[in-house]
Amino acid sequence: MALIKCPECGNEISDQAAACPKCGYPCQPEKPEAEAETEADKLIRQTLEADGKIAAIKLCREQHAGMGLAEAKAYVERLEAAMQPTGGKPRAKVGCSSVLVGLLLATVLGLGALRAMLRSAHGPSVTAPRAAVAAPGGLAAR
C-alpha cells in the first residue's frame, strides 16, 4: 500500500482508498453494476439495515483487513446510497425528546402522568422516583 496525493485537495491518501477522507473526491472508479455483490457486501448491507451505520463500519473493517476507518465509512456510505428504500416502517429515533416530554408531563400534569407513561412504555415494574415533600424548616422529608 502506497500513499498518493488526492487530485482535488492534495491530502496524502492510500492508493487503495475509494475516496479521499478529507474532501470525498473519488479516487477509484465505482465498481461496474454488472459485477456480482460479494458475500461481505450482503452481510454489511444486512448489518446496516438491522444495526445501523456504526455497526456496519465495524463489520466492514473486519471483513476487509487493513481497511482504515475513513475508507470503511466511505465504503459503507456507498453501499447505503445504492440501497433501495425497503418501504418498511422506518426505525424510530430515540433521543432527548422523549426525556423532555417526560419532564414536561411531570411538571404540568404531576408525577402520576409520568408513572403512567413509564408503565405503558416499560411495563409495571418501572416507577418514577418519589417526589420530595417540603417539611417545616425547609428540609425535605421522605
Short mmCIF file of N, CA and C in Angstrom, two decimals:
data_model
loop_
_atom_site.label_atom_id
_atom_site.label_comp_id
_atom_site.label_asym_id
_atom_site.label_seq_id
_atom_site.Cartn_x
_atom_site.Cartn_y
_atom_site.Cartn_z
N MET A 1 0.85 -1.18 0.00
CA MET A 1 0.00 0.00 0.00
C MET A 1 0.89 1.24 0.00
N ALA A 2 0.64 2.12 -0.93
CA ALA A 2 1.43 3.34 -1.05
C ALA A 2 0.54 4.55 -0.82
N LEU A 3 1.17 5.65 -0.47
CA LEU A 3 0.44 6.90 -0.29
C LEU A 3 0.54 7.73 -1.56
N ILE A 4 -0.59 8.27 -1.97
CA ILE A 4 -0.64 9.15 -3.13
C ILE A 4 -1.32 10.45 -2.71
N LYS A 5 -1.20 11.48 -3.55
CA LYS A 5 -1.85 12.76 -3.25
C LYS A 5 -3.22 12.78 -3.93
N CYS A 6 -4.18 13.29 -3.19
CA CYS A 6 -5.53 13.46 -3.74
C CYS A 6 -5.47 14.52 -4.84
N PRO A 7 -6.03 14.24 -6.03
CA PRO A 7 -6.00 15.23 -7.10
C PRO A 7 -6.81 16.48 -6.80
N GLU A 8 -7.73 16.38 -5.87
CA GLU A 8 -8.61 17.51 -5.55
C GLU A 8 -8.01 18.43 -4.49
N CYS A 9 -7.59 17.86 -3.33
CA CYS A 9 -7.15 18.70 -2.21
C CYS A 9 -5.67 18.55 -1.88
N GLY A 10 -4.99 17.54 -2.43
CA GLY A 10 -3.57 17.36 -2.17
C GLY A 10 -3.26 16.59 -0.90
N ASN A 11 -4.27 16.11 -0.20
CA ASN A 11 -4.08 15.32 1.01
C ASN A 11 -3.47 13.97 0.65
N GLU A 12 -2.56 13.45 1.50
CA GLU A 12 -2.00 12.13 1.25
C GLU A 12 -3.00 11.06 1.66
N ILE A 13 -3.26 10.12 0.72
CA ILE A 13 -4.22 9.05 0.97
C ILE A 13 -3.66 7.73 0.45
N SER A 14 -4.28 6.65 0.85
CA SER A 14 -3.89 5.32 0.39
C SER A 14 -4.21 5.18 -1.09
N ASP A 15 -3.35 4.45 -1.81
CA ASP A 15 -3.63 4.23 -3.23
C ASP A 15 -4.81 3.27 -3.42
N GLN A 16 -5.23 2.61 -2.34
CA GLN A 16 -6.37 1.70 -2.42
C GLN A 16 -7.67 2.35 -1.93
N ALA A 17 -7.59 3.60 -1.50
CA ALA A 17 -8.78 4.30 -0.99
C ALA A 17 -9.76 4.55 -2.11
N ALA A 18 -11.03 4.38 -1.81
CA ALA A 18 -12.08 4.64 -2.80
C ALA A 18 -12.32 6.14 -2.95
N ALA A 19 -12.13 6.87 -1.85
CA ALA A 19 -12.37 8.32 -1.86
C ALA A 19 -11.44 8.97 -0.85
N CYS A 20 -11.17 10.23 -1.05
CA CYS A 20 -10.34 10.99 -0.12
C CYS A 20 -11.12 11.21 1.17
N PRO A 21 -10.54 10.85 2.33
CA PRO A 21 -11.27 11.05 3.58
C PRO A 21 -11.44 12.52 3.95
N LYS A 22 -10.63 13.40 3.38
CA LYS A 22 -10.72 14.82 3.71
C LYS A 22 -11.78 15.54 2.88
N CYS A 23 -11.74 15.32 1.55
CA CYS A 23 -12.67 16.07 0.69
C CYS A 23 -13.73 15.19 0.03
N GLY A 24 -13.55 13.87 0.07
CA GLY A 24 -14.54 12.97 -0.51
C GLY A 24 -14.37 12.72 -2.00
N TYR A 25 -13.29 13.23 -2.59
CA TYR A 25 -13.05 13.04 -4.02
C TYR A 25 -12.88 11.56 -4.33
N PRO A 26 -13.63 11.02 -5.30
CA PRO A 26 -13.49 9.59 -5.62
C PRO A 26 -12.14 9.33 -6.30
N CYS A 27 -11.36 8.41 -5.73
CA CYS A 27 -10.02 8.13 -6.25
C CYS A 27 -10.00 6.91 -7.16
N GLN A 28 -10.98 6.03 -7.02
CA GLN A 28 -11.07 4.85 -7.86
C GLN A 28 -12.44 4.83 -8.50
N PRO A 29 -12.52 4.32 -9.70
CA PRO A 29 -13.85 4.26 -10.32
C PRO A 29 -14.75 3.30 -9.56
N GLU A 30 -16.04 3.61 -9.57
CA GLU A 30 -17.02 2.75 -8.91
C GLU A 30 -17.01 1.39 -9.60
N LYS A 31 -17.36 0.33 -8.86
CA LYS A 31 -17.38 -0.99 -9.46
C LYS A 31 -18.52 -1.05 -10.46
N PRO A 32 -18.35 -1.80 -11.52
CA PRO A 32 -19.41 -1.90 -12.53
C PRO A 32 -20.67 -2.51 -11.93
N GLU A 33 -21.82 -2.07 -12.42
CA GLU A 33 -23.09 -2.57 -11.91
C GLU A 33 -23.25 -4.06 -12.18
N ALA A 34 -22.64 -4.55 -13.26
CA ALA A 34 -22.79 -5.95 -13.62
C ALA A 34 -22.03 -6.88 -12.67
N GLU A 35 -21.05 -6.33 -11.94
CA GLU A 35 -20.26 -7.16 -11.03
C GLU A 35 -21.14 -7.65 -9.89
N ALA A 36 -20.99 -8.91 -9.57
CA ALA A 36 -21.83 -9.51 -8.52
C ALA A 36 -21.44 -8.98 -7.15
N GLU A 37 -22.43 -8.84 -6.32
CA GLU A 37 -22.19 -8.38 -4.95
C GLU A 37 -21.54 -9.51 -4.15
N THR A 38 -20.53 -9.20 -3.39
CA THR A 38 -19.85 -10.21 -2.61
C THR A 38 -20.67 -10.56 -1.37
N GLU A 39 -20.33 -11.68 -0.76
CA GLU A 39 -21.00 -12.10 0.47
C GLU A 39 -20.76 -11.07 1.57
N ALA A 40 -19.55 -10.50 1.61
CA ALA A 40 -19.24 -9.48 2.62
C ALA A 40 -20.15 -8.27 2.45
N ASP A 41 -20.37 -7.85 1.18
CA ASP A 41 -21.25 -6.71 0.93
C ASP A 41 -22.68 -7.00 1.39
N LYS A 42 -23.15 -8.21 1.14
CA LYS A 42 -24.50 -8.58 1.57
C LYS A 42 -24.61 -8.52 3.09
N LEU A 43 -23.58 -9.05 3.76
CA LEU A 43 -23.58 -9.05 5.21
C LEU A 43 -23.51 -7.63 5.77
N ILE A 44 -22.71 -6.78 5.12
CA ILE A 44 -22.60 -5.38 5.56
C ILE A 44 -23.92 -4.66 5.35
N ARG A 45 -24.59 -4.91 4.23
CA ARG A 45 -25.90 -4.29 3.98
C ARG A 45 -26.93 -4.72 5.03
N GLN A 46 -26.94 -6.02 5.34
CA GLN A 46 -27.87 -6.51 6.35
C GLN A 46 -27.60 -5.87 7.71
N THR A 47 -26.32 -5.74 8.05
CA THR A 47 -25.95 -5.10 9.31
C THR A 47 -26.34 -3.64 9.31
N LEU A 48 -26.16 -2.98 8.18
CA LEU A 48 -26.53 -1.57 8.05
C LEU A 48 -28.03 -1.38 8.29
N GLU A 49 -28.84 -2.25 7.71
CA GLU A 49 -30.29 -2.15 7.89
C GLU A 49 -30.72 -2.49 9.31
N ALA A 50 -30.10 -3.52 9.89
CA ALA A 50 -30.54 -4.01 11.19
C ALA A 50 -29.95 -3.23 12.36
N ASP A 51 -28.66 -2.92 12.29
CA ASP A 51 -27.96 -2.36 13.45
C ASP A 51 -27.43 -0.94 13.26
N GLY A 52 -27.49 -0.42 12.04
CA GLY A 52 -27.06 0.95 11.82
C GLY A 52 -25.67 1.07 11.22
N LYS A 53 -25.29 2.30 10.94
CA LYS A 53 -24.06 2.59 10.21
C LYS A 53 -22.80 2.25 10.99
N ILE A 54 -22.76 2.53 12.27
CA ILE A 54 -21.55 2.27 13.05
C ILE A 54 -21.23 0.78 13.08
N ALA A 55 -22.25 -0.04 13.30
CA ALA A 55 -22.04 -1.49 13.31
C ALA A 55 -21.59 -1.98 11.93
N ALA A 56 -22.14 -1.40 10.87
CA ALA A 56 -21.76 -1.79 9.51
C ALA A 56 -20.31 -1.40 9.21
N ILE A 57 -19.87 -0.24 9.71
CA ILE A 57 -18.49 0.19 9.50
C ILE A 57 -17.54 -0.75 10.25
N LYS A 58 -17.89 -1.13 11.46
CA LYS A 58 -17.06 -2.07 12.22
C LYS A 58 -16.95 -3.39 11.48
N LEU A 59 -18.07 -3.90 10.99
CA LEU A 59 -18.07 -5.16 10.25
C LEU A 59 -17.25 -5.04 8.97
N CYS A 60 -17.37 -3.92 8.29
CA CYS A 60 -16.62 -3.69 7.05
C CYS A 60 -15.12 -3.77 7.33
N ARG A 61 -14.67 -3.18 8.42
CA ARG A 61 -13.25 -3.23 8.76
C ARG A 61 -12.81 -4.64 9.11
N GLU A 62 -13.71 -5.44 9.69
CA GLU A 62 -13.39 -6.83 9.99
C GLU A 62 -13.32 -7.67 8.72
N GLN A 63 -14.23 -7.41 7.78
CA GLN A 63 -14.28 -8.18 6.54
C GLN A 63 -13.16 -7.82 5.57
N HIS A 64 -12.74 -6.57 5.59
CA HIS A 64 -11.69 -6.09 4.68
C HIS A 64 -10.47 -5.73 5.52
N ALA A 65 -9.60 -6.70 5.72
CA ALA A 65 -8.42 -6.50 6.57
C ALA A 65 -7.57 -5.35 6.03
N GLY A 66 -7.12 -4.53 6.93
CA GLY A 66 -6.26 -3.40 6.56
C GLY A 66 -7.00 -2.15 6.13
N MET A 67 -8.31 -2.19 6.11
CA MET A 67 -9.08 -1.02 5.70
C MET A 67 -9.15 -0.04 6.86
N GLY A 68 -8.86 1.21 6.59
CA GLY A 68 -8.92 2.24 7.61
C GLY A 68 -10.34 2.67 7.90
N LEU A 69 -10.49 3.46 8.95
CA LEU A 69 -11.81 3.91 9.36
C LEU A 69 -12.48 4.77 8.30
N ALA A 70 -11.75 5.72 7.73
CA ALA A 70 -12.33 6.61 6.72
C ALA A 70 -12.71 5.82 5.47
N GLU A 71 -11.88 4.85 5.09
CA GLU A 71 -12.19 4.03 3.92
C GLU A 71 -13.43 3.18 4.17
N ALA A 72 -13.53 2.60 5.36
CA ALA A 72 -14.69 1.78 5.70
C ALA A 72 -15.96 2.62 5.72
N LYS A 73 -15.86 3.84 6.24
CA LYS A 73 -17.02 4.74 6.29
C LYS A 73 -17.47 5.07 4.87
N ALA A 74 -16.53 5.41 3.99
CA ALA A 74 -16.87 5.72 2.60
C ALA A 74 -17.47 4.50 1.90
N TYR A 75 -16.94 3.33 2.18
CA TYR A 75 -17.43 2.08 1.59
C TYR A 75 -18.88 1.82 2.01
N VAL A 76 -19.14 1.94 3.32
CA VAL A 76 -20.50 1.72 3.83
C VAL A 76 -21.46 2.78 3.30
N GLU A 77 -21.01 4.01 3.19
CA GLU A 77 -21.88 5.07 2.66
C GLU A 77 -22.22 4.83 1.19
N ARG A 78 -21.27 4.26 0.42
CA ARG A 78 -21.57 3.90 -0.97
C ARG A 78 -22.62 2.79 -1.02
N LEU A 79 -22.46 1.79 -0.15
CA LEU A 79 -23.45 0.72 -0.09
C LEU A 79 -24.82 1.27 0.32
N GLU A 80 -24.80 2.18 1.28
CA GLU A 80 -26.05 2.77 1.78
C GLU A 80 -26.74 3.58 0.68
N ALA A 81 -25.95 4.32 -0.10
CA ALA A 81 -26.53 5.14 -1.17
C ALA A 81 -27.13 4.27 -2.27
N ALA A 82 -26.55 3.09 -2.49
CA ALA A 82 -27.04 2.21 -3.54
C ALA A 82 -28.26 1.41 -3.10
N MET A 83 -28.55 1.41 -1.81
CA MET A 83 -29.68 0.63 -1.31
C MET A 83 -30.99 1.28 -1.71
N GLN A 84 -31.94 0.45 -2.10
CA GLN A 84 -33.28 0.93 -2.42
C GLN A 84 -34.07 1.02 -1.13
N PRO A 85 -34.94 2.02 -0.99
CA PRO A 85 -35.80 2.05 0.20
C PRO A 85 -36.65 0.79 0.23
N THR A 86 -36.73 0.19 1.41
CA THR A 86 -37.44 -1.08 1.54
C THR A 86 -38.95 -0.89 1.64
N GLY A 87 -39.40 0.29 1.91
CA GLY A 87 -40.83 0.53 2.04
C GLY A 87 -41.37 0.09 3.39
N GLY A 88 -40.51 -0.44 4.22
CA GLY A 88 -40.92 -0.88 5.55
C GLY A 88 -41.04 0.31 6.48
N LYS A 89 -41.43 0.00 7.68
CA LYS A 89 -41.59 1.04 8.69
C LYS A 89 -40.21 1.54 9.11
N PRO A 90 -39.94 2.84 9.03
CA PRO A 90 -38.64 3.36 9.45
C PRO A 90 -38.46 3.19 10.95
N ARG A 91 -37.20 2.99 11.34
CA ARG A 91 -36.91 2.82 12.76
C ARG A 91 -37.12 4.14 13.49
N ALA A 92 -37.72 4.04 14.66
CA ALA A 92 -37.96 5.24 15.47
C ALA A 92 -36.64 5.73 16.04
N LYS A 93 -36.44 7.01 15.98
CA LYS A 93 -35.25 7.59 16.57
C LYS A 93 -35.54 7.92 18.03
N VAL A 94 -34.68 7.44 18.88
CA VAL A 94 -34.85 7.67 20.31
C VAL A 94 -33.80 8.69 20.71
N GLY A 95 -34.22 9.71 21.40
CA GLY A 95 -33.27 10.72 21.79
C GLY A 95 -33.76 11.51 22.98
N CYS A 96 -33.29 12.71 23.05
CA CYS A 96 -33.60 13.57 24.19
C CYS A 96 -35.05 14.02 24.20
N SER A 97 -35.72 13.98 23.06
CA SER A 97 -37.09 14.48 23.02
C SER A 97 -38.01 13.70 23.94
N SER A 98 -37.81 12.37 24.04
CA SER A 98 -38.68 11.59 24.92
C SER A 98 -38.45 11.95 26.39
N VAL A 99 -37.21 12.26 26.74
CA VAL A 99 -36.90 12.68 28.11
C VAL A 99 -37.55 14.02 28.39
N LEU A 100 -37.46 14.93 27.43
CA LEU A 100 -38.05 16.26 27.60
C LEU A 100 -39.57 16.18 27.72
N VAL A 101 -40.18 15.31 26.93
CA VAL A 101 -41.63 15.14 27.02
C VAL A 101 -42.01 14.60 28.40
N GLY A 102 -41.24 13.64 28.90
CA GLY A 102 -41.49 13.09 30.23
C GLY A 102 -41.38 14.14 31.31
N LEU A 103 -40.34 14.98 31.24
CA LEU A 103 -40.17 16.05 32.22
C LEU A 103 -41.31 17.07 32.14
N LEU A 104 -41.72 17.37 30.91
CA LEU A 104 -42.82 18.31 30.73
C LEU A 104 -44.11 17.74 31.32
N LEU A 105 -44.38 16.47 31.06
CA LEU A 105 -45.56 15.82 31.64
C LEU A 105 -45.50 15.82 33.16
N ALA A 106 -44.32 15.53 33.70
CA ALA A 106 -44.18 15.50 35.16
C ALA A 106 -44.42 16.87 35.75
N THR A 107 -43.97 17.91 35.07
CA THR A 107 -44.13 19.27 35.57
C THR A 107 -45.58 19.74 35.46
N VAL A 108 -46.18 19.52 34.31
CA VAL A 108 -47.51 20.04 34.06
C VAL A 108 -48.59 19.17 34.70
N LEU A 109 -48.51 17.88 34.54
CA LEU A 109 -49.58 17.00 34.99
C LEU A 109 -49.29 16.32 36.31
N GLY A 110 -48.11 16.44 36.80
CA GLY A 110 -47.74 15.77 38.05
C GLY A 110 -47.08 14.44 37.78
N LEU A 111 -46.56 13.84 38.81
CA LEU A 111 -45.82 12.59 38.67
C LEU A 111 -46.71 11.41 38.32
N GLY A 112 -48.01 11.48 38.59
CA GLY A 112 -48.90 10.38 38.24
C GLY A 112 -48.90 10.13 36.74
N ALA A 113 -48.90 11.19 35.94
CA ALA A 113 -48.88 11.03 34.48
C ALA A 113 -47.56 10.44 34.03
N LEU A 114 -46.46 10.84 34.68
CA LEU A 114 -45.15 10.29 34.33
C LEU A 114 -45.09 8.81 34.66
N ARG A 115 -45.60 8.42 35.81
CA ARG A 115 -45.62 7.00 36.18
C ARG A 115 -46.44 6.20 35.16
N ALA A 116 -47.58 6.74 34.76
CA ALA A 116 -48.43 6.05 33.79
C ALA A 116 -47.71 5.90 32.45
N MET A 117 -47.00 6.94 32.03
CA MET A 117 -46.26 6.87 30.78
C MET A 117 -45.15 5.83 30.87
N LEU A 118 -44.43 5.81 31.99
CA LEU A 118 -43.35 4.83 32.16
C LEU A 118 -43.90 3.41 32.20
N ARG A 119 -45.01 3.21 32.87
CA ARG A 119 -45.60 1.87 32.93
C ARG A 119 -46.04 1.40 31.56
N SER A 120 -46.64 2.30 30.78
CA SER A 120 -47.10 1.89 29.45
C SER A 120 -45.93 1.61 28.52
N ALA A 121 -44.81 2.30 28.70
CA ALA A 121 -43.66 2.11 27.83
C ALA A 121 -42.78 0.95 28.26
N HIS A 122 -42.64 0.73 29.57
CA HIS A 122 -41.67 -0.24 30.06
C HIS A 122 -42.28 -1.34 30.94
N GLY A 123 -43.56 -1.36 31.11
CA GLY A 123 -44.18 -2.38 31.95
C GLY A 123 -44.36 -1.89 33.36
N PRO A 124 -45.07 -2.65 34.18
CA PRO A 124 -45.42 -2.19 35.53
C PRO A 124 -44.25 -2.17 36.50
N SER A 125 -43.11 -2.75 36.16
CA SER A 125 -42.01 -2.81 37.12
C SER A 125 -41.25 -1.48 37.24
N VAL A 126 -41.45 -0.57 36.28
CA VAL A 126 -40.73 0.70 36.30
C VAL A 126 -41.58 1.74 37.00
N THR A 127 -40.99 2.45 37.94
CA THR A 127 -41.71 3.52 38.62
C THR A 127 -40.88 4.78 38.62
N ALA A 128 -41.55 5.88 38.75
CA ALA A 128 -40.86 7.17 38.80
C ALA A 128 -40.36 7.38 40.22
N PRO A 129 -39.33 8.21 40.38
CA PRO A 129 -38.83 8.48 41.72
C PRO A 129 -39.86 9.24 42.55
N ARG A 130 -39.78 9.06 43.87
CA ARG A 130 -40.71 9.76 44.75
C ARG A 130 -40.39 11.24 44.78
N ALA A 131 -41.42 12.03 44.87
CA ALA A 131 -41.23 13.47 44.92
C ALA A 131 -40.87 13.88 46.35
N ALA A 132 -39.98 14.81 46.48
CA ALA A 132 -39.61 15.31 47.80
C ALA A 132 -40.70 16.26 48.28
N VAL A 133 -41.10 16.10 49.53
CA VAL A 133 -42.14 16.94 50.13
C VAL A 133 -41.46 17.90 51.08
N ALA A 134 -41.79 19.15 50.98
CA ALA A 134 -41.17 20.15 51.84
C ALA A 134 -41.65 19.98 53.27
N ALA A 135 -40.72 19.92 54.18
CA ALA A 135 -41.03 19.78 55.60
C ALA A 135 -40.80 21.13 56.29
N PRO A 136 -41.34 21.28 57.47
CA PRO A 136 -41.11 22.55 58.20
C PRO A 136 -39.60 22.77 58.37
N GLY A 137 -39.20 23.96 58.25
CA GLY A 137 -37.79 24.30 58.39
C GLY A 137 -37.03 24.24 57.08
N GLY A 138 -37.69 23.94 55.95
CA GLY A 138 -37.06 23.94 54.66
C GLY A 138 -36.33 22.66 54.29
N LEU A 139 -36.37 21.64 55.13
CA LEU A 139 -35.70 20.37 54.81
C LEU A 139 -36.69 19.44 54.14
N ALA A 140 -36.22 18.62 53.26
CA ALA A 140 -37.09 17.68 52.55
C ALA A 140 -37.22 16.41 53.41
N ALA A 141 -38.45 15.94 53.56
CA ALA A 141 -38.70 14.70 54.31
C ALA A 141 -39.13 13.63 53.34
N ARG A 142 -38.84 12.38 53.65
CA ARG A 142 -39.22 11.27 52.78
C ARG A 142 -40.38 10.53 53.34
#
